[in-house]
Amino acid sequence: MMDESLRNLLQKMPKAELHIHIEGSLEPELIFALAKRNGVALRYASVDELRRAYAFTDLQSFLDIYYAGASVLLHEQDFYDMTLAYLQRAHADNVRHAEIFFDPQTHTERGVAFSTVIDGIHRALDDAKRHWGMSGALIMCFLRHLPEEDALATLEQAIPHRAKFIGVGLDSSERGHPPEKFARVFARCKELGLHLVAHAGEEGPPDYIRSALDVLHVERIDHGVRCLEDAALTRRLAEQRVPLTVCPLSNIKLRVFDRLADHNLLKLLEAGLLVTVNSDDPAYFGGYVNDNFLRMFEALPLGREQARLLARNSFVASFLDEAAKRKLLEEVDACFA
Ligand code: ADE
Ligand code: ZN
């Protein structure tokens, strides 16, 4: 059992969340409520039946259900309601800043306008700032199972909304879709001054991490846990202070590791990597960011020093400006003083 004071510290420490897919925060209850509101038919008869389907064997088995869940999102208010529900939950975990992924192609493919998606999500970020002083920023992800031409077309649709997002990412089915498939669209995004991140080394090999860095020129690696299979790559990530946004409960649910006790989070920290802890798709993987911290700290020999380091890393690895980072890092230090 974990020490009560460590548990309290993990819950109350200020933190940033840097790897959360907003469509992955859609709880079964909200899926059913939106299906009813929008007259969308679901393959599942009840919330319980849907929840029982969350028995994933790998990334693809999850993605199939995740895209089906997102099919209930049609109107600007739906995107707002989903995002505000996440932000409220994150606020309860003392998340002070969230960098949130969204997948426009999942919605534009179904005939939902790009503006409907981004305006609903963005309005919720504005309200979270006003209500709770919590900052938020959007990262638009390209679906890597689709052709690069589709990503380029999505970027064109996004340009009129340039002020509403800070960067781009790459998600969906990793195996067979290496980062270099998206070299042209990422080069264009770099010219536009966008921040660049990509999922790599979740299910895919360490080489995908290398090509995300060398071909796409990303600033952070999402997941990246397989880097430890390649010692030279691990040293490079440590030396260049490339952040990894690690998602422990996701890795267990998608069978990247069998049990939490087998997770390599501590090894990543011991290798000197700039690791952060995040929830990925909290509605599907059994917990929000504090659940990820608590379960990981119960399963591994992690203590107060690692808690402080992980809280600090979350702000260091963020895309906040230096003044905002400094202020939040002072709050972390005060919490641990
Ligand atoms: N989309 C949502 N969650 C994802 C994950 N863990 N990996 C890749 N794509 C995703
Ligand atoms: Zn992810």
CSV table of C-alpha atoms and ligand atoms in Angstrom, one decimal:
chain,number,residue,atom,x,y,z
A,1,MET,CA,0.0,0.0,0.0
A,2,MET,CA,1.1,3.5,-0.8
A,3,ASP,CA,2.0,6.0,1.9
A,4,GLU,CA,-1.0,8.3,2.4
A,5,SER,CA,1.2,11.5,2.2
A,6,LEU,CA,2.6,10.4,-1.2
A,7,ARG,CA,-0.9,9.7,-2.4
A,8,ASN,CA,-2.0,13.2,-1.4
A,9,LEU,CA,1.0,14.7,-3.0
A,10,LEU,CA,0.4,13.0,-6.3
A,11,GLN,CA,-3.2,14.2,-6.3
A,12,LYS,CA,-2.6,17.8,-5.3
A,13,MET,CA,0.7,18.5,-7.1
A,14,PRO,CA,0.2,21.0,-10.0
A,15,LYS,CA,0.7,19.2,-13.3
A,16,ALA,CA,0.3,19.6,-17.0
A,17,GLU,CA,-1.2,16.9,-19.3
A,18,LEU,CA,0.4,16.7,-22.7
A,19,HIS,CA,-1.0,13.5,-24.2
A,20,ILE,CA,-4.8,13.3,-24.2
A,21,HIS,CA,-7.0,12.6,-27.2
A,22,ILE,CA,-10.2,14.6,-26.6
A,23,GLU,CA,-12.2,11.9,-28.4
A,24,GLY,CA,-10.7,9.4,-26.0
A,25,SER,CA,-12.3,11.3,-23.1
A,26,LEU,CA,-15.8,10.6,-24.3
A,27,GLU,CA,-17.3,8.5,-21.4
A,28,PRO,CA,-19.9,5.8,-22.3
A,29,GLU,CA,-22.6,7.8,-20.5
A,30,LEU,CA,-22.0,10.8,-22.7
A,31,ILE,CA,-21.8,8.7,-25.9
A,32,PHE,CA,-25.3,7.4,-25.1
A,33,ALA,CA,-26.6,10.9,-24.2
A,34,LEU,CA,-25.2,12.3,-27.5
A,35,ALA,CA,-26.5,9.4,-29.5
A,36,LYS,CA,-30.0,10.0,-28.1
A,37,ARG,CA,-29.7,13.8,-28.6
A,38,ASN,CA,-28.6,13.4,-32.2
A,39,GLY,CA,-30.6,10.3,-33.2
A,40,VAL,CA,-27.5,8.3,-33.9
A,41,ALA,CA,-27.9,4.5,-33.8
A,42,LEU,CA,-25.2,2.6,-31.7
A,43,ARG,CA,-24.1,-1.0,-32.1
A,44,TYR,CA,-24.5,-1.4,-28.3
A,45,ALA,CA,-27.7,-1.7,-26.3
A,46,SER,CA,-26.5,-0.1,-23.1
A,47,VAL,CA,-23.7,1.8,-21.3
A,48,ASP,CA,-22.8,-1.5,-19.7
A,49,GLU,CA,-22.7,-3.4,-22.9
A,50,LEU,CA,-20.4,-0.7,-24.4
A,51,ARG,CA,-18.1,-0.8,-21.4
A,52,ARG,CA,-17.9,-4.6,-21.7
A,53,ALA,CA,-16.6,-4.1,-25.3
A,54,TYR,CA,-13.5,-2.3,-23.9
A,55,ALA,CA,-11.5,-5.5,-23.8
A,56,PHE,CA,-8.7,-4.6,-26.2
A,57,THR,CA,-6.0,-6.9,-27.5
A,58,ASP,CA,-3.9,-4.2,-29.3
A,59,LEU,CA,-4.0,-0.7,-30.6
A,60,GLN,CA,-6.2,-1.5,-33.6
A,61,SER,CA,-8.8,-3.3,-31.5
A,62,PHE,CA,-9.1,-0.1,-29.5
A,63,LEU,CA,-9.1,2.3,-32.5
A,64,ASP,CA,-12.1,0.4,-34.0
A,65,ILE,CA,-14.2,1.1,-30.9
A,66,TYR,CA,-12.8,4.6,-30.4
A,67,TYR,CA,-13.8,5.7,-33.9
A,68,ALA,CA,-17.3,4.2,-33.5
A,69,GLY,CA,-17.7,6.1,-30.2
A,70,ALA,CA,-16.8,9.4,-31.9
A,71,SER,CA,-19.6,8.9,-34.5
A,72,VAL,CA,-22.1,10.5,-32.0
A,73,LEU,CA,-20.4,13.9,-32.3
A,74,LEU,CA,-22.2,16.0,-34.9
A,75,HIS,CA,-22.7,19.6,-33.6
A,76,GLU,CA,-20.5,22.3,-32.2
A,77,GLN,CA,-22.3,21.9,-28.8
A,78,ASP,CA,-21.3,18.2,-28.8
A,79,PHE,CA,-17.6,19.0,-29.2
A,80,TYR,CA,-18.0,21.7,-26.5
A,81,ASP,CA,-19.7,19.3,-24.0
A,82,MET,CA,-17.1,16.6,-24.5
A,83,THR,CA,-14.2,19.0,-24.0
A,84,LEU,CA,-15.7,20.8,-21.0
A,85,ALA,CA,-16.3,17.4,-19.3
A,86,TYR,CA,-12.6,16.5,-19.8
A,87,LEU,CA,-11.4,19.9,-18.6
A,88,GLN,CA,-13.6,19.7,-15.5
A,89,ARG,CA,-12.3,16.2,-14.7
A,90,ALA,CA,-8.7,17.3,-15.3
A,91,HIS,CA,-9.2,20.4,-13.1
A,92,ALA,CA,-10.2,18.0,-10.2
A,93,ASP,CA,-6.8,16.3,-10.7
A,94,ASN,CA,-5.1,19.7,-10.4
A,95,VAL,CA,-4.1,19.8,-14.1
A,96,ARG,CA,-3.1,23.4,-14.6
A,97,HIS,CA,-2.4,23.2,-18.3
A,98,ALA,CA,-3.5,20.7,-21.0
A,99,GLU,CA,-2.2,20.2,-24.5
A,100,ILE,CA,-5.1,18.4,-26.2
A,101,PHE,CA,-5.1,16.3,-29.4
A,102,PHE,CA,-8.0,16.3,-31.7
A,103,ASP,CA,-8.6,14.1,-34.8
A,104,PRO,CA,-10.4,16.3,-37.4
A,105,GLN,CA,-10.4,13.6,-40.1
A,106,THR,CA,-12.5,11.3,-37.9
A,107,HIS,CA,-15.3,13.9,-38.1
A,108,THR,CA,-14.8,15.6,-41.5
A,109,GLU,CA,-14.9,12.1,-43.1
A,110,ARG,CA,-18.5,11.9,-41.8
A,111,GLY,CA,-19.5,15.2,-43.2
A,112,VAL,CA,-18.9,17.3,-40.0
A,113,ALA,CA,-17.4,20.7,-40.9
A,114,PHE,CA,-13.8,21.4,-39.6
A,115,SER,CA,-15.1,24.6,-38.1
A,116,THR,CA,-17.8,22.8,-36.1
A,117,VAL,CA,-15.1,20.6,-34.5
A,118,ILE,CA,-12.5,23.2,-33.7
A,119,ASP,CA,-14.9,25.9,-32.6
A,120,GLY,CA,-16.7,23.6,-30.1
A,121,ILE,CA,-13.4,22.4,-28.6
A,122,HIS,CA,-11.9,25.8,-28.5
A,123,ARG,CA,-14.9,27.4,-26.8
A,124,ALA,CA,-14.6,24.9,-23.9
A,125,LEU,CA,-10.9,25.9,-23.5
A,126,ASP,CA,-11.9,29.5,-23.2
A,127,ASP,CA,-14.5,28.7,-20.6
A,128,ALA,CA,-12.0,26.5,-18.6
A,129,LYS,CA,-9.6,29.4,-18.5
A,130,ARG,CA,-12.3,31.7,-17.3
A,131,HIS,CA,-13.8,29.3,-14.7
A,132,TRP,CA,-10.7,27.7,-13.3
A,133,GLY,CA,-7.7,29.6,-14.6
A,134,MET,CA,-6.6,26.4,-16.4
A,135,SER,CA,-4.8,26.9,-19.7
A,136,GLY,CA,-5.4,24.7,-22.7
A,137,ALA,CA,-3.9,24.4,-26.2
A,138,LEU,CA,-4.8,22.3,-29.2
A,139,ILE,CA,-2.7,19.9,-31.2
A,140,MET,CA,-4.3,18.7,-34.5
A,141,CYS,CA,-3.5,15.1,-35.3
A,142,PHE,CA,-3.3,13.6,-38.7
A,143,LEU,CA,-4.5,10.0,-39.0
A,144,ARG,CA,-1.6,7.9,-40.2
A,145,HIS,CA,-3.6,5.1,-41.6
A,146,LEU,CA,-4.9,7.5,-44.3
A,147,PRO,CA,-2.8,8.9,-47.2
A,148,GLU,CA,-0.6,11.9,-46.8
A,149,GLU,CA,-2.8,13.7,-49.4
A,150,ASP,CA,-5.7,13.6,-46.9
A,151,ALA,CA,-3.4,15.1,-44.2
A,152,LEU,CA,-2.4,17.9,-46.6
A,153,ALA,CA,-6.1,18.6,-47.4
A,154,THR,CA,-6.9,18.7,-43.7
A,155,LEU,CA,-4.1,21.2,-43.2
A,156,GLU,CA,-5.6,23.4,-45.9
A,157,GLN,CA,-8.9,23.3,-44.1
A,158,ALA,CA,-7.2,24.2,-40.8
A,159,ILE,CA,-5.3,27.3,-42.0
A,160,PRO,CA,-8.2,29.7,-41.6
A,161,HIS,CA,-8.3,28.5,-37.9
A,162,ARG,CA,-4.5,28.9,-37.4
A,163,ALA,CA,-4.9,30.9,-34.2
A,164,LYS,CA,-6.9,28.2,-32.5
A,165,PHE,CA,-4.2,25.5,-32.4
A,166,ILE,CA,-0.5,25.4,-31.6
A,167,GLY,CA,0.8,22.3,-33.3
A,168,VAL,CA,0.3,19.1,-35.1
A,169,GLY,CA,0.7,15.4,-34.2
A,170,LEU,CA,0.4,12.0,-35.8
A,171,ASP,CA,-1.8,9.2,-34.4
A,172,SER,CA,-3.9,6.1,-35.2
A,173,SER,CA,-2.5,2.8,-36.4
A,174,GLU,CA,1.2,2.9,-36.0
A,175,ARG,CA,2.5,-0.4,-37.5
A,176,GLY,CA,3.0,-0.2,-41.3
A,177,HIS,CA,2.6,3.6,-41.2
A,178,PRO,CA,6.1,5.1,-40.5
A,179,PRO,CA,6.6,8.8,-39.8
A,180,GLU,CA,8.3,9.3,-43.1
A,181,LYS,CA,5.0,8.8,-44.9
A,182,PHE,CA,4.1,12.3,-43.6
A,183,ALA,CA,7.4,14.1,-44.4
A,184,ARG,CA,5.8,16.7,-46.8
A,185,VAL,CA,2.9,17.7,-44.6
A,186,PHE,CA,5.1,18.0,-41.5
A,187,ALA,CA,7.6,20.2,-43.5
A,188,ARG,CA,4.7,22.5,-44.4
A,189,CYS,CA,3.6,22.6,-40.8
A,190,LYS,CA,7.1,23.6,-39.7
A,191,GLU,CA,7.1,26.4,-42.2
A,192,LEU,CA,3.8,27.6,-40.7
A,193,GLY,CA,5.6,27.8,-37.3
A,194,LEU,CA,3.5,25.0,-35.7
A,195,HIS,CA,4.8,22.8,-32.9
A,196,LEU,CA,5.5,19.3,-34.1
A,197,VAL,CA,4.9,16.0,-32.2
A,198,ALA,CA,4.2,12.4,-33.3
A,199,HIS,CA,3.2,9.1,-31.7
A,200,ALA,CA,6.2,6.7,-32.2
A,201,GLY,CA,7.5,3.6,-30.4
A,202,GLU,CA,4.2,2.7,-28.8
A,203,GLU,CA,3.7,-0.5,-30.9
A,204,GLY,CA,6.1,0.5,-33.6
A,205,PRO,CA,9.8,-0.1,-33.5
A,206,PRO,CA,12.5,2.3,-32.2
A,207,ASP,CA,13.3,3.2,-35.9
A,208,TYR,CA,10.0,5.1,-36.0
A,209,ILE,CA,11.2,7.3,-33.1
A,210,ARG,CA,14.4,8.0,-35.1
A,211,SER,CA,12.5,8.9,-38.2
A,212,ALA,CA,10.0,11.1,-36.3
A,213,LEU,CA,13.1,13.1,-35.1
A,214,ASP,CA,15.1,13.0,-38.3
A,215,VAL,CA,12.5,13.2,-41.0
A,216,LEU,CA,9.5,15.0,-39.3
A,217,HIS,CA,11.7,17.1,-36.9
A,218,VAL,CA,9.3,16.6,-34.0
A,219,GLU,CA,9.9,18.3,-30.6
A,220,ARG,CA,8.3,15.6,-28.5
A,221,ILE,CA,7.7,11.8,-28.9
A,222,ASP,CA,4.2,10.6,-27.8
A,223,HIS,CA,4.7,7.2,-26.0
A,224,GLY,CA,8.2,6.3,-27.1
A,225,VAL,CA,8.4,3.5,-24.5
A,226,ARG,CA,10.1,1.2,-27.0
A,227,CYS,CA,13.2,3.4,-27.2
A,228,LEU,CA,14.9,1.3,-24.6
A,229,GLU,CA,15.3,-1.4,-27.2
A,230,ASP,CA,18.0,0.8,-28.8
A,231,ALA,CA,20.7,2.1,-26.5
A,232,ALA,CA,22.1,4.7,-29.0
A,233,LEU,CA,18.6,6.1,-29.5
A,234,THR,CA,18.0,6.2,-25.7
A,235,ARG,CA,21.3,8.1,-25.2
A,236,ARG,CA,20.3,10.6,-27.9
A,237,LEU,CA,16.8,11.2,-26.5
A,238,ALA,CA,18.4,11.9,-23.1
A,239,GLU,CA,21.2,14.2,-24.4
A,240,GLN,CA,18.8,16.2,-26.6
A,241,ARG,CA,16.2,16.3,-23.8
A,242,VAL,CA,13.4,15.1,-26.1
A,243,PRO,CA,10.3,14.7,-24.0
A,244,LEU,CA,8.4,11.4,-24.0
A,245,THR,CA,4.7,11.6,-23.2
A,246,VAL,CA,4.1,8.2,-21.5
A,247,CYS,CA,0.7,6.8,-20.8
A,248,PRO,CA,0.9,3.9,-18.4
A,249,LEU,CA,-2.7,2.7,-18.2
A,250,SER,CA,-3.0,2.9,-22.0
A,251,ASN,CA,0.1,0.7,-22.4
A,252,ILE,CA,-1.4,-1.9,-20.1
A,253,LYS,CA,-4.9,-1.9,-21.8
A,254,LEU,CA,-3.3,-2.1,-25.3
A,255,ARG,CA,-0.9,-4.8,-24.1
A,256,VAL,CA,2.3,-3.0,-24.7
A,257,PHE,CA,3.2,-4.3,-21.2
A,258,ASP,CA,1.4,-7.2,-19.5
A,259,ARG,CA,1.2,-5.7,-16.0
A,260,LEU,CA,1.8,-2.3,-14.4
A,261,ALA,CA,4.8,-3.9,-12.5
A,262,ASP,CA,6.3,-4.6,-15.9
A,263,HIS,CA,6.1,-1.0,-17.2
A,264,ASN,CA,9.4,0.6,-18.0
A,265,LEU,CA,8.6,4.1,-16.5
A,266,LEU,CA,11.3,3.8,-13.9
A,267,LYS,CA,13.9,2.5,-16.4
A,268,LEU,CA,13.1,5.5,-18.6
A,269,LEU,CA,13.7,7.9,-15.7
A,270,GLU,CA,16.9,6.1,-14.8
A,271,ALA,CA,18.1,6.5,-18.4
A,272,GLY,CA,17.8,10.2,-17.8
A,273,LEU,CA,14.9,10.8,-20.2
A,274,LEU,CA,12.5,13.7,-19.9
A,275,VAL,CA,9.4,11.5,-19.1
A,276,THR,CA,5.9,12.8,-18.5
A,277,VAL,CA,2.8,10.8,-17.3
A,278,ASN,CA,-0.5,11.2,-19.2
A,279,SER,CA,-3.8,9.5,-19.7
A,280,ASP,CA,-4.1,9.1,-23.5
A,281,ASP,CA,-7.7,8.1,-23.8
A,282,PRO,CA,-9.0,8.2,-20.2
A,283,ALA,CA,-12.6,7.1,-20.8
A,284,TYR,CA,-11.3,3.9,-22.5
A,285,PHE,CA,-8.3,3.0,-20.4
A,286,GLY,CA,-9.6,3.1,-16.9
A,287,GLY,CA,-8.4,6.4,-15.5
A,288,TYR,CA,-7.5,10.1,-15.8
A,289,VAL,CA,-4.1,11.5,-15.2
A,290,ASN,CA,-4.0,11.1,-11.4
A,291,ASP,CA,-5.2,7.5,-11.7
A,292,ASN,CA,-2.1,7.0,-14.0
A,293,PHE,CA,0.2,8.4,-11.4
A,294,LEU,CA,-1.4,6.5,-8.5
A,295,ARG,CA,-1.4,3.1,-10.2
A,296,MET,CA,2.1,3.5,-11.4
A,297,PHE,CA,3.4,4.6,-8.0
A,298,GLU,CA,1.7,1.7,-6.4
A,299,ALA,CA,3.2,-0.8,-8.8
A,300,LEU,CA,6.8,0.5,-9.0
A,301,PRO,CA,9.3,1.6,-6.4
A,302,LEU,CA,8.7,5.3,-7.0
A,303,GLY,CA,8.6,8.0,-4.3
A,304,ARG,CA,8.5,11.7,-3.5
A,305,GLU,CA,11.5,12.6,-5.6
A,306,GLN,CA,10.1,11.0,-8.8
A,307,ALA,CA,6.7,12.6,-8.1
A,308,ARG,CA,8.4,16.0,-8.0
A,309,LEU,CA,10.5,15.3,-11.1
A,310,LEU,CA,7.4,14.1,-13.1
A,311,ALA,CA,5.4,17.2,-12.1
A,312,ARG,CA,8.3,19.5,-13.1
A,313,ASN,CA,8.8,17.5,-16.4
A,314,SER,CA,5.2,18.0,-17.3
A,315,PHE,CA,5.7,21.8,-17.4
A,316,VAL,CA,9.3,21.7,-18.8
A,317,ALA,CA,8.1,19.5,-21.7
A,318,SER,CA,5.0,21.7,-22.4
A,319,PHE,CA,4.8,24.4,-25.1
A,320,LEU,CA,4.1,27.1,-22.6
A,321,ASP,CA,6.2,30.2,-22.8
A,322,GLU,CA,9.2,30.6,-20.4
A,323,ALA,CA,7.5,32.9,-18.0
A,324,ALA,CA,4.4,30.7,-17.6
A,325,LYS,CA,6.7,27.6,-17.1
A,326,ARG,CA,8.7,29.4,-14.5
A,327,LYS,CA,5.6,30.4,-12.5
A,328,LEU,CA,4.2,26.9,-12.6
A,329,LEU,CA,7.5,25.3,-11.7
A,330,GLU,CA,7.6,27.5,-8.6
A,331,GLU,CA,4.2,26.2,-7.7
A,332,VAL,CA,5.5,22.7,-8.0
A,333,ASP,CA,8.5,23.5,-5.8
A,334,ALA,CA,6.2,25.1,-3.2
A,335,CYS,CA,4.0,22.0,-3.1
A,336,PHE,CA,7.0,19.9,-2.4
A,337,ALA,CA,8.8,22.3,0.0
B,1,ADE,N1,-5.6,7.7,-31.1
B,1,ADE,C1,-6.1,7.7,-29.8
B,1,ADE,N2,-5.3,7.1,-29.0
B,1,ADE,C2,-4.2,6.6,-29.6
B,1,ADE,C3,-3.1,5.9,-29.3
B,1,ADE,N3,-2.8,5.5,-28.0
B,1,ADE,N4,-2.2,5.6,-30.3
B,1,ADE,C4,-2.4,6.0,-31.5
B,1,ADE,N5,-3.5,6.7,-31.9
B,1,ADE,C5,-4.4,7.0,-31.0
B,2,ZN,ZN,-2.1,8.8,-27.9
